[in-house]
Tab-separated table of C-alpha atoms in Angstrom:
chain	number	residue	atom	x	y	z
A	1	MET	CA	-17.357	-5.446	13.853
A	2	GLN	CA	-19.582	-7.642	13.494
A	3	ASN	CA	-22.932	-5.993	12.359
A	4	THR	CA	-25.317	-8.115	12.834
A	5	ILE	CA	-26.416	-11.437	15.664
A	6	ASN	CA	-29.381	-13.404	15.323
A	7	TYR	CA	-31.065	-13.251	18.671
A	8	THR	CA	-33.361	-16.057	19.374
A	9	LYS	CA	-35.140	-16.230	23.594
A	10	GLN	CA	-37.748	-17.926	24.377
A	11	LEU	CA	-40.379	-15.483	26.553
A	12	GLN	CA	-43.415	-15.682	28.816
A	13	VAL	CA	-46.669	-14.386	27.807
A	14	ARG	CA	-47.753	-11.910	30.913
A	15	GLY	CA	-50.900	-12.064	29.828
A	16	ALA	CA	-53.722	-11.986	27.059
A	17	TYR	CA	-56.313	-9.607	26.615
A	18	ASP	CA	-59.398	-8.384	24.138
A	19	VAL	CA	-57.046	-5.344	23.540
A	20	VAL	CA	-53.664	-3.928	24.224
A	21	VAL	CA	-52.742	-0.086	24.002
A	22	ALA	CA	-49.102	0.969	23.093
A	23	GLY	CA	-49.034	4.838	24.725
A	24	SER	CA	-51.084	6.386	27.515
A	25	GLY	CA	-50.659	9.884	25.549
A	26	PRO	CA	-53.570	11.892	25.274
A	27	ALA	CA	-55.015	9.295	22.718
A	28	GLY	CA	-54.322	5.559	24.306
A	29	ILE	CA	-55.657	7.065	28.255
A	30	CYS	CA	-58.968	7.511	26.147
A	31	ALA	CA	-58.251	4.600	24.353
A	32	ALA	CA	-57.988	1.942	27.099
A	33	VAL	CA	-60.404	3.544	29.048
A	34	ALA	CA	-63.157	3.387	26.468
A	35	ALA	CA	-62.604	-0.209	26.237
A	36	ALA	CA	-62.725	-0.974	29.590
A	37	ARG	CA	-66.187	0.921	30.013
A	38	GLU	CA	-67.109	-1.266	26.677
A	39	GLY	CA	-66.249	-4.831	29.391
A	40	ALA	CA	-62.659	-5.472	27.224
A	41	LYS	CA	-59.912	-6.957	29.256
A	42	VAL	CA	-56.599	-4.113	28.409
A	43	ALA	CA	-53.874	-3.460	28.707
A	44	LEU	CA	-51.992	-0.059	28.647
A	45	VAL	CA	-48.052	-0.192	28.198
A	46	GLU	CA	-46.223	3.231	28.775
A	47	ARG	CA	-42.131	3.476	28.425
A	48	TYR	CA	-42.722	6.352	31.418
A	49	GLY	CA	-43.313	5.791	34.721
A	50	VAL	CA	-46.364	7.893	35.226
A	51	VAL	CA	-49.164	8.059	32.114
A	52	GLY	CA	-50.527	10.934	30.157
A	53	GLY	CA	-47.527	11.901	27.531
A	54	ASN	CA	-47.971	15.069	26.265
A	55	LEU	CA	-50.187	16.846	29.325
A	56	THR	CA	-47.879	15.686	32.097
A	57	THR	CA	-44.127	14.306	30.781
A	58	GLY	CA	-44.327	16.718	27.948
A	59	TYR	CA	-45.521	19.696	29.564
A	60	VAL	CA	-48.016	20.720	26.504
A	61	GLY	CA	-50.919	23.662	27.792
A	62	PRO	CA	-52.751	24.278	26.698
A	63	ILE	CA	-55.567	21.755	25.508
A	64	LEU	CA	-55.725	23.277	21.611
A	65	GLY	CA	-58.082	22.201	19.255
A	66	MET	CA	-61.646	21.102	18.915
A	67	VAL	CA	-64.083	17.813	18.656
A	68	GLY	CA	-67.657	17.346	18.967
A	69	LYS	CA	-69.521	17.177	22.067
A	70	GLY	CA	-69.418	14.527	23.737
A	71	THR	CA	-66.531	13.188	24.148
A	72	MET	CA	-63.886	12.137	26.516
A	73	ARG	CA	-61.781	15.561	25.762
A	74	ASP	CA	-65.108	17.488	27.636
A	75	GLU	CA	-64.957	14.640	30.478
A	76	LEU	CA	-60.743	15.028	30.205
A	77	VAL	CA	-60.729	18.794	30.578
A	78	GLU	CA	-63.470	19.018	33.598
A	79	LEU	CA	-61.118	16.328	35.570
A	80	LEU	CA	-57.492	18.278	34.978
A	81	GLY	CA	-59.915	22.238	36.058
A	82	VAL	CA	-59.203	23.661	32.684
A	83	PRO	CA	-63.012	23.133	31.204
A	84	GLU	CA	-63.339	26.320	29.142
A	85	ASN	CA	-60.385	25.660	27.212
A	86	ASP	CA	-61.175	26.649	23.497
A	87	MET	CA	-60.053	26.092	20.417
A	88	ILE	CA	-56.995	27.663	19.749
A	89	GLY	CA	-55.825	29.234	22.905
A	90	VAL	CA	-57.512	32.921	23.132
A	91	THR	CA	-59.259	31.616	26.556
A	92	GLY	CA	-56.945	28.184	26.748
A	93	ARG	CA	-55.230	28.315	30.113
A	94	ALA	CA	-52.531	25.458	30.708
A	95	HIS	CA	-53.734	22.312	33.404
A	96	ASP	CA	-51.685	21.913	36.527
A	97	PHE	CA	-49.184	19.622	35.164
A	98	GLU	CA	-48.488	17.536	38.617
A	99	MET	CA	-52.312	17.101	39.435
A	100	ALA	CA	-52.755	15.986	36.313
A	101	LYS	CA	-50.317	12.627	37.089
A	102	ILE	CA	-52.508	12.177	39.910
A	103	ARG	CA	-55.965	12.047	38.174
A	104	LEU	CA	-54.639	10.919	35.452
A	105	MET	CA	-53.572	7.934	36.682
A	106	GLN	CA	-57.300	7.587	38.435
A	107	PHE	CA	-58.618	7.793	35.883
A	108	VAL	CA	-57.219	4.793	33.974
A	109	ASN	CA	-56.835	2.782	37.060
A	110	HIS	CA	-59.766	0.950	36.017
A	111	PRO	CA	-61.128	-3.236	36.689
A	112	ASN	CA	-60.363	-3.603	33.334
A	113	ILE	CA	-57.180	-1.872	32.710
A	114	ASP	CA	-53.788	-3.801	33.947
A	115	VAL	CA	-51.299	-1.165	33.815
A	116	TYR	CA	-47.749	-1.621	32.814
A	117	LEU	CA	-45.679	1.635	33.331
A	118	GLN	CA	-42.041	2.308	32.135
A	119	THR	CA	-42.488	-0.778	30.321
A	120	THR	CA	-41.143	-0.532	26.299
A	121	VAL	CA	-42.871	-1.985	22.956
A	122	THR	CA	-39.494	-3.500	21.266
A	123	ASP	CA	-41.597	-5.736	19.635
A	124	VAL	CA	-44.358	-6.923	17.715
A	125	ILE	CA	-46.312	-10.643	17.851
A	126	LYS	CA	-47.422	-11.735	13.973
A	127	GLU	CA	-48.692	-14.519	12.616
A	128	GLY	CA	-49.198	-13.196	8.248
A	129	ASP	CA	-50.581	-9.864	8.445
A	130	THR	CA	-52.623	-10.394	11.265
A	131	LEU	CA	-50.894	-8.591	14.841
A	132	LYS	CA	-51.258	-11.322	17.465
A	133	GLY	CA	-49.618	-8.833	20.502
A	134	ILE	CA	-46.449	-7.492	21.100
A	135	ILE	CA	-43.171	-8.110	23.165
A	136	ALA	CA	-42.064	-5.338	25.994
A	137	THR	CA	-39.526	-4.933	28.025
A	138	SER	CA	-39.733	-3.861	31.950
A	139	GLY	CA	-37.304	-4.302	35.281
A	140	GLU	CA	-38.114	-7.768	34.864
A	141	GLY	CA	-37.105	-8.387	31.388
A	142	GLN	CA	-38.655	-8.946	28.032
A	143	PHE	CA	-42.124	-10.787	28.127
A	144	ALA	CA	-45.271	-10.578	25.985
A	145	LEU	CA	-49.042	-9.664	25.536
A	146	LEU	CA	-51.284	-10.981	23.427
A	147	GLY	CA	-54.221	-9.163	21.900
A	148	LYS	CA	-56.812	-9.697	19.721
A	149	VAL	CA	-56.671	-6.334	18.570
A	150	THR	CA	-54.327	-4.108	19.454
A	151	ILE	CA	-54.000	0.293	19.632
A	152	ASP	CA	-50.577	1.632	18.247
A	153	ALA	CA	-51.138	6.095	20.169
A	154	THR	CA	-47.224	5.905	20.529
A	155	GLY	CA	-47.282	8.794	18.747
A	156	ASP	CA	-44.877	7.285	16.868
A	157	GLY	CA	-46.194	5.182	15.113
A	158	LEU	CA	-44.336	2.782	16.630
A	159	VAL	CA	-46.465	-0.659	16.495
A	160	SER	CA	-46.932	0.258	13.186
A	161	TYR	CA	-43.335	0.498	12.397
A	162	LEU	CA	-42.990	-2.858	13.799
A	163	ALA	CA	-45.473	-4.563	12.124
A	164	GLY	CA	-44.798	-3.261	9.165
A	165	ALA	CA	-47.391	-0.556	7.831
A	166	THR	CA	-46.587	1.727	5.007
A	167	THR	CA	-45.189	5.135	7.135
A	168	GLU	CA	-44.363	8.108	5.998
A	169	LYS	CA	-41.794	11.056	7.650
A	170	GLY	CA	-42.139	14.897	6.852
A	171	ARG	CA	-43.534	16.821	3.991
A	172	GLU	CA	-41.300	15.867	0.280
A	173	ASP	CA	-37.990	16.430	1.797
A	174	GLY	CA	-39.011	14.422	4.579
A	175	LEU	CA	-37.613	17.337	6.850
A	176	MET	CA	-39.913	17.318	10.506
A	177	GLN	CA	-41.374	20.325	12.383
A	178	PRO	CA	-39.537	21.266	15.491
A	179	VAL	CA	-38.513	20.344	19.185
A	180	THR	CA	-39.564	22.164	21.427
A	181	LEU	CA	-39.354	21.386	25.754
A	182	GLU	CA	-41.561	22.746	27.681
A	183	PHE	CA	-41.535	24.604	30.614
A	184	THR	CA	-43.395	26.917	33.046
A	185	ILE	CA	-42.383	30.491	35.411
A	186	ASP	CA	-43.677	31.758	38.205
A	187	GLY	CA	-42.921	35.151	39.466
A	188	VAL	CA	-44.755	37.627	36.277
A	189	ASP	CA	-46.323	39.878	37.359
A	190	GLU	CA	-49.622	40.080	36.082
A	191	SER	CA	-50.448	43.917	35.852
A	192	LYS	CA	-47.753	44.161	33.632
A	193	GLY	CA	-46.974	40.435	32.415
A	194	VAL	CA	-47.765	39.848	28.458
A	195	ILE	CA	-49.906	36.534	27.389
A	196	CYS	CA	-49.068	35.650	23.675
A	197	ILE	CA	-50.584	32.742	22.349
A	198	GLY	CA	-48.578	32.295	19.168
A	199	ASP	CA	-48.412	32.844	15.553
A	200	VAL	CA	-51.934	34.945	15.106
A	201	ASP	CA	-51.859	37.147	18.399
A	202	ASP	CA	-52.419	40.795	17.654
A	203	VAL	CA	-50.778	41.180	21.263
A	204	ARG	CA	-48.950	44.541	21.785
A	205	LEU	CA	-45.751	45.730	23.792
A	206	GLY	CA	-47.084	48.645	23.781
A	207	ASP	CA	-46.807	50.413	20.772
A	208	GLU	CA	-45.420	47.495	18.597
A	209	ARG	CA	-46.963	43.926	18.672
A	210	PHE	CA	-45.263	41.780	21.149
A	211	LEU	CA	-44.216	38.835	18.435
A	212	ASP	CA	-42.647	41.689	15.777
A	213	TYR	CA	-41.049	43.050	19.733
A	214	CYS	CA	-39.259	39.748	19.546
A	215	LYS	CA	-38.599	39.337	16.400
A	216	ARG	CA	-36.679	42.725	16.489
A	217	LEU	CA	-34.912	41.949	19.127
A	218	SER	CA	-33.644	38.699	17.817
A	219	LEU	CA	-31.934	40.688	15.258
A	220	GLU	CA	-30.375	42.518	17.395
A	221	GLY	CA	-28.697	39.434	19.199
A	222	GLU	CA	-30.762	39.003	21.910
A	223	ILE	CA	-31.771	35.888	21.672
A	224	PRO	CA	-31.043	33.697	18.806
A	225	GLU	CA	-33.648	34.062	15.396
A	226	ARG	CA	-35.046	30.056	15.570
A	227	ILE	CA	-36.697	31.247	19.142
A	228	ALA	CA	-38.080	34.151	17.746
A	229	ALA	CA	-41.674	33.749	18.694
A	230	VAL	CA	-42.030	34.041	22.004
A	231	ARG	CA	-45.162	32.262	22.857
A	232	LEU	CA	-46.505	32.491	26.621
A	233	HIS	CA	-49.297	30.857	27.931
A	234	PRO	CA	-51.508	31.805	31.126
A	235	THR	CA	-52.371	28.675	34.036
A	236	THR	CA	-54.797	28.223	35.857
A	237	HIS	CA	-52.653	29.716	39.013
A	238	SER	CA	-51.723	33.733	38.705
A	239	GLY	CA	-48.741	34.879	38.084
A	240	GLU	CA	-47.122	31.474	35.874
A	241	ARG	CA	-46.761	31.698	32.795
A	242	GLN	CA	-46.463	27.943	30.417
A	243	VAL	CA	-43.227	28.837	28.024
A	244	ASN	CA	-43.139	27.501	23.884
A	245	THR	CA	-40.884	28.846	22.318
A	246	THR	CA	-37.713	26.285	22.522
A	247	GLN	CA	-36.948	24.792	19.120
A	248	VAL	CA	-34.658	23.327	17.289
A	249	ASN	CA	-34.810	21.930	13.594
A	250	GLY	CA	-33.846	19.399	11.637
A	251	VAL	CA	-34.347	16.772	14.087
A	252	ASP	CA	-35.908	12.498	14.325
A	253	MET	CA	-37.342	11.561	17.466
A	254	THR	CA	-37.491	8.498	16.537
A	255	ARG	CA	-33.562	8.117	16.129
A	256	VAL	CA	-31.666	7.783	19.008
A	257	ASP	CA	-28.385	9.061	17.901
A	258	HIS	CA	-30.385	12.412	17.743
A	259	ILE	CA	-32.122	12.949	21.035
A	260	PHE	CA	-29.548	13.908	23.805
A	261	LYS	CA	-28.105	16.501	21.969
A	262	ALA	CA	-31.741	17.774	21.306
A	263	ASP	CA	-32.714	17.672	24.766
A	264	LEU	CA	-29.435	19.454	26.243
A	265	GLU	CA	-29.922	22.482	22.961
A	266	LEU	CA	-33.914	22.723	24.215
A	267	ARG	CA	-32.571	22.769	28.032
A	268	GLU	CA	-29.780	25.995	26.707
A	269	GLN	CA	-32.250	27.307	25.896
A	270	ILE	CA	-34.397	27.600	28.590
A	271	LEU	CA	-32.018	29.865	30.107
A	272	THR	CA	-31.226	31.704	27.430
A	273	LEU	CA	-34.808	32.364	27.061
A	274	LEU	CA	-35.405	33.372	30.756
A	275	ASP	CA	-32.249	35.740	31.094
A	276	PHE	CA	-34.052	38.011	28.283
A	277	PHE	CA	-37.552	38.228	30.041
A	278	HIS	CA	-35.045	39.522	32.386
A	279	LYS	CA	-33.838	41.787	31.104
A	280	HIS	CA	-36.736	42.727	28.117
A	281	ILE	CA	-40.369	42.087	28.791
A	282	PRO	CA	-41.834	43.883	31.372
A	283	GLY	CA	-43.591	42.294	34.020
A	284	TYR	CA	-41.357	39.204	33.501
A	285	GLU	CA	-38.401	40.594	36.344
A	286	ASN	CA	-38.914	38.404	38.990
A	287	CYS	CA	-39.787	35.049	36.783
A	288	ARG	CA	-38.096	31.836	37.768
A	289	ILE	CA	-38.061	28.444	36.135
A	290	ILE	CA	-40.375	26.139	37.802
A	291	SER	CA	-40.993	23.000	36.200
A	292	SER	CA	-40.377	21.385	32.424
A	293	GLY	CA	-41.157	18.505	30.813
A	294	THR	CA	-39.083	15.660	31.448
A	295	THR	CA	-38.986	14.382	28.025
A	296	THR	CA	-38.827	17.105	24.434
A	297	GLY	CA	-42.368	17.760	22.965
A	298	VAL	CA	-42.415	16.710	19.618
A	299	ARG	CA	-44.695	17.275	16.512
A	300	GLU	CA	-44.551	15.188	13.956
A	301	THR	CA	-42.723	11.878	13.141
A	302	ARG	CA	-44.528	9.072	11.744
A	303	ARG	CA	-47.931	8.764	10.044
A	304	VAL	CA	-48.891	5.709	9.027
A	305	ILE	CA	-50.510	5.142	6.310
A	306	GLY	CA	-54.630	3.236	5.942
A	307	ASP	CA	-57.816	2.949	4.028
A	308	TYR	CA	-57.683	6.448	3.847
A	309	ILE	CA	-55.364	9.409	3.346
A	310	ILE	CA	-56.604	12.479	4.952
A	311	THR	CA	-56.115	16.230	2.982
A	312	ALA	CA	-54.996	19.458	4.326
A	313	GLU	CA	-57.606	20.483	1.491
A	314	GLU	CA	-60.699	19.010	2.868
A	315	MET	CA	-60.357	19.683	6.274
A	316	ALA	CA	-59.636	23.508	5.262
A	317	ALA	CA	-63.375	22.629	3.554
A	318	GLY	CA	-64.917	20.885	6.186
A	319	CYS	CA	-65.025	17.551	4.859
A	320	ARG	CA	-67.624	15.348	5.964
A	321	PHE	CA	-67.562	11.554	5.838
A	322	ASP	CA	-70.442	8.647	5.861
A	323	ASP	CA	-67.561	6.746	8.414
A	324	VAL	CA	-67.261	9.241	10.849
A	325	ILE	CA	-65.936	8.357	13.637
A	326	VAL	CA	-64.336	12.122	15.169
A	327	HIS	CA	-66.720	15.467	13.842
A	328	ARG	CA	-66.865	18.441	14.424
A	329	ALA	CA	-63.011	18.808	14.905
A	330	GLU	CA	-61.257	21.849	14.691
A	331	PHE	CA	-57.373	23.747	14.857
A	332	ILE	CA	-55.307	24.878	12.734
A	333	VAL	CA	-52.678	24.406	10.024
A	334	ASP	CA	-50.102	24.992	12.525
A	335	ILE	CA	-46.723	23.430	10.204
A	336	HIS	CA	-43.690	24.936	12.352
A	337	ASN	CA	-41.190	25.891	10.396
A	338	PRO	CA	-38.884	22.626	9.689
A	339	GLU	CA	-36.356	24.392	8.371
A	340	GLY	CA	-36.146	28.248	10.450
A	341	SER	CA	-38.229	30.137	12.812
A	342	GLY	CA	-41.968	31.206	12.869
A	343	GLN	CA	-44.369	29.474	11.098
A	344	ALA	CA	-43.829	27.639	7.455
A	345	GLU	CA	-46.386	28.608	5.819
A	346	ASP	CA	-46.654	32.594	5.246
A	347	HIS	CA	-50.472	32.729	6.171
A	348	ILE	CA	-51.852	30.292	8.646
A	349	GLN	CA	-55.145	28.529	7.031
A	350	TYR	CA	-58.215	27.882	9.288
A	351	CYS	CA	-60.131	24.796	9.562
A	352	ASP	CA	-64.031	24.274	8.977
A	353	PRO	CA	-64.868	21.992	11.942
A	354	TYR	CA	-63.911	18.446	10.021
A	355	ASP	CA	-64.776	14.562	9.576
A	356	LEU	CA	-62.381	11.948	10.449
A	357	PRO	CA	-63.071	8.662	8.969
A	358	TYR	CA	-63.081	5.130	10.414
A	359	ARG	CA	-60.376	4.845	7.628
A	360	CYS	CA	-57.863	6.616	8.489
A	361	PHE	CA	-56.711	4.209	11.387
A	362	THR	CA	-56.797	1.494	10.361
A	363	PRO	CA	-53.248	0.400	9.152
A	364	LYS	CA	-52.574	-0.888	5.313
A	365	GLY	CA	-51.583	-4.296	5.152
A	366	VAL	CA	-52.098	-5.142	9.260
A	367	GLU	CA	-54.766	-6.208	10.890
A	368	CYS	CA	-56.232	-5.573	13.719
A	369	LEU	CA	-54.648	-2.995	14.291
A	370	TYR	CA	-55.575	0.823	14.811
A	371	THR	CA	-54.103	4.139	15.057
A	372	ALA	CA	-54.831	6.801	17.430
A	373	GLY	CA	-53.388	9.985	17.717
A	374	ARG	CA	-50.645	12.390	15.545
A	375	CYS	CA	-49.436	8.493	13.591
A	376	ILE	CA	-52.944	8.573	12.354
A	377	SER	CA	-53.246	8.329	8.048
A	378	GLY	CA	-52.817	11.837	6.889
A	379	THR	CA	-50.858	13.933	4.587
A	380	HIS	CA	-47.640	16.022	6.360
A	381	ARG	CA	-49.940	19.486	6.598
A	382	ALA	CA	-53.640	17.727	7.418
A	383	HIS	CA	-51.056	16.589	10.608
A	384	ALA	CA	-50.711	20.037	11.390
A	385	SER	CA	-54.013	20.253	11.890
A	386	TYR	CA	-55.273	16.642	13.979
A	387	ARG	CA	-52.214	16.395	15.421
A	388	VAL	CA	-53.432	18.036	19.203
A	389	MET	CA	-54.045	16.714	22.285
A	390	SER	CA	-58.724	17.517	22.222
A	391	ILE	CA	-58.466	15.643	19.027
A	392	CYS	CA	-56.376	13.366	19.777
A	393	MET	CA	-58.551	12.413	22.851
A	394	ALA	CA	-61.115	11.898	20.324
A	395	MET	CA	-59.589	9.638	18.403
A	396	GLY	CA	-58.376	7.331	21.289
A	397	GLU	CA	-62.142	7.527	22.083
A	398	ALA	CA	-64.058	6.209	18.907
A	399	VAL	CA	-61.469	3.078	18.407
A	400	GLY	CA	-60.653	2.739	22.539
A	401	VAL	CA	-64.795	1.466	21.514
A	402	ALA	CA	-64.761	-0.672	18.168
A	403	ALA	CA	-61.507	-1.833	19.519
A	404	ALA	CA	-63.753	-3.417	22.357
A	405	MET	CA	-66.692	-4.424	19.926
A	406	CYS	CA	-64.116	-6.610	17.663
A	407	ALA	CA	-62.944	-8.318	20.048
A	408	GLN	CA	-66.588	-9.265	21.295
A	409	SER	CA	-67.604	-9.699	18.281
A	410	GLY	CA	-64.781	-11.813	16.781
A	411	THR	CA	-64.327	-9.506	14.124
A	412	THR	CA	-61.022	-7.761	12.972
A	413	PRO	CA	-61.075	-3.889	12.427
A	414	ARG	CA	-61.052	-3.854	8.761
A	415	ASN	CA	-64.118	-6.303	8.524
A	416	LEU	CA	-65.947	-4.145	11.457
A	417	ASN	CA	-69.443	-2.919	10.686
A	418	VAL	CA	-68.942	0.901	11.507
A	419	LYS	CA	-72.487	1.678	11.629
A	420	GLN	CA	-73.186	-0.391	14.231
A	421	LEU	CA	-69.923	1.562	15.876
A	422	GLN	CA	-71.318	5.459	14.973
A	423	ASN	CA	-74.299	3.543	16.866
A	424	ARG	CA	-72.753	2.206	19.730
A	425	LEU	CA	-70.922	5.993	19.872
A	426	THR	CA	-73.815	8.379	19.450
A	427	ASP	CA	-75.699	5.614	22.369
A	428	LYS	CA	-72.541	7.760	24.596
A	429	GLY	CA	-73.682	11.062	23.549
A	430	ILE	CA	-70.712	11.521	20.991
A	431	GLU	CA	-71.750	13.551	18.067
A	432	LEU	CA	-71.167	12.739	15.113
A	433	TYR	CA	-73.641	14.615	12.888
A	434	GLY	CA	-74.722	17.786	11.626
């Protein structure tokens, strides 16, 4: 069999933009809207048929993590009806995902934004080290979108990878955090039905810690041990729970040969868990599944190495940077075990509110490109904190404003005056200092 082919094709340029945003998850929608509000002409490219990423198709809730005041995170939790969501989920509730599909489409429906749904990034256009745009594929075939600046908000760092940026995956042995498929159940008796936000939760079931109870039953064969950490979050609707429990290890979601097998196993685990709930958790005897993620929930794939690599040790110490563009980010170092169940580390590391510097968003070796979201430049352990949606929203907004400024001034991200960017962010009411 022939292993390679040469392929040449002339493509239509569908548009030339100030800013091209690849991916419309929490980081991507904020990047696109922030750039558009600055007056930039924006293309927002999304591989699924709805915007929102983990806020919609990924079915991830609650919206975890915190950032400083005044970012789009504040705007979006209000828009989605969950303004009281806290850093770790103690008071947080999962939003209504179906309503989010509508609200977030309205959010990006801006006169300066062209939204390309069901459109996949398949390659990039470069001149030397400078990224000039992307090649995308839709139901109409392939076409080019040119951009003065491109923002990689794909989660997987796909644009950066295609552009030749240096990337890393997982920890030193290459293993990444497991994948999960979240789902929603209803029919829970609120007078008895336990809520458990995760490994930090000491909620009890009778005389036993709930997570210890689930672990004990897993050792007795009632559920597989890898899904013994049963996380049950409340939603905005009484009698519902958002279940973040399914798990498959050893999966690289950038590899197409891994995806179907992982997704099938995750969906079969939903049935296993539903049976477990009916038999073993008071108040859940009559629960039923009402919805689940359209796509697998991915915690970790590529990290794009930038001009600065932030570490978890810096985050734990509440690091501050002169070139801060995301301030007072806060979440635990939440490393789901790449080799088994529960957490990868014996003790969960809490972080003091920390800064993310501008240099984490500029990939080495590529010009006119930003990253935003979980693929920014950090270590495996650092990524486990900044990957959550609240922090990703603030990232997207900051680089969206930066990209618009680059396009308007004719400069590149690496040469942008960061102090001017900081002034613009604070002028918008975003807290960056103190």
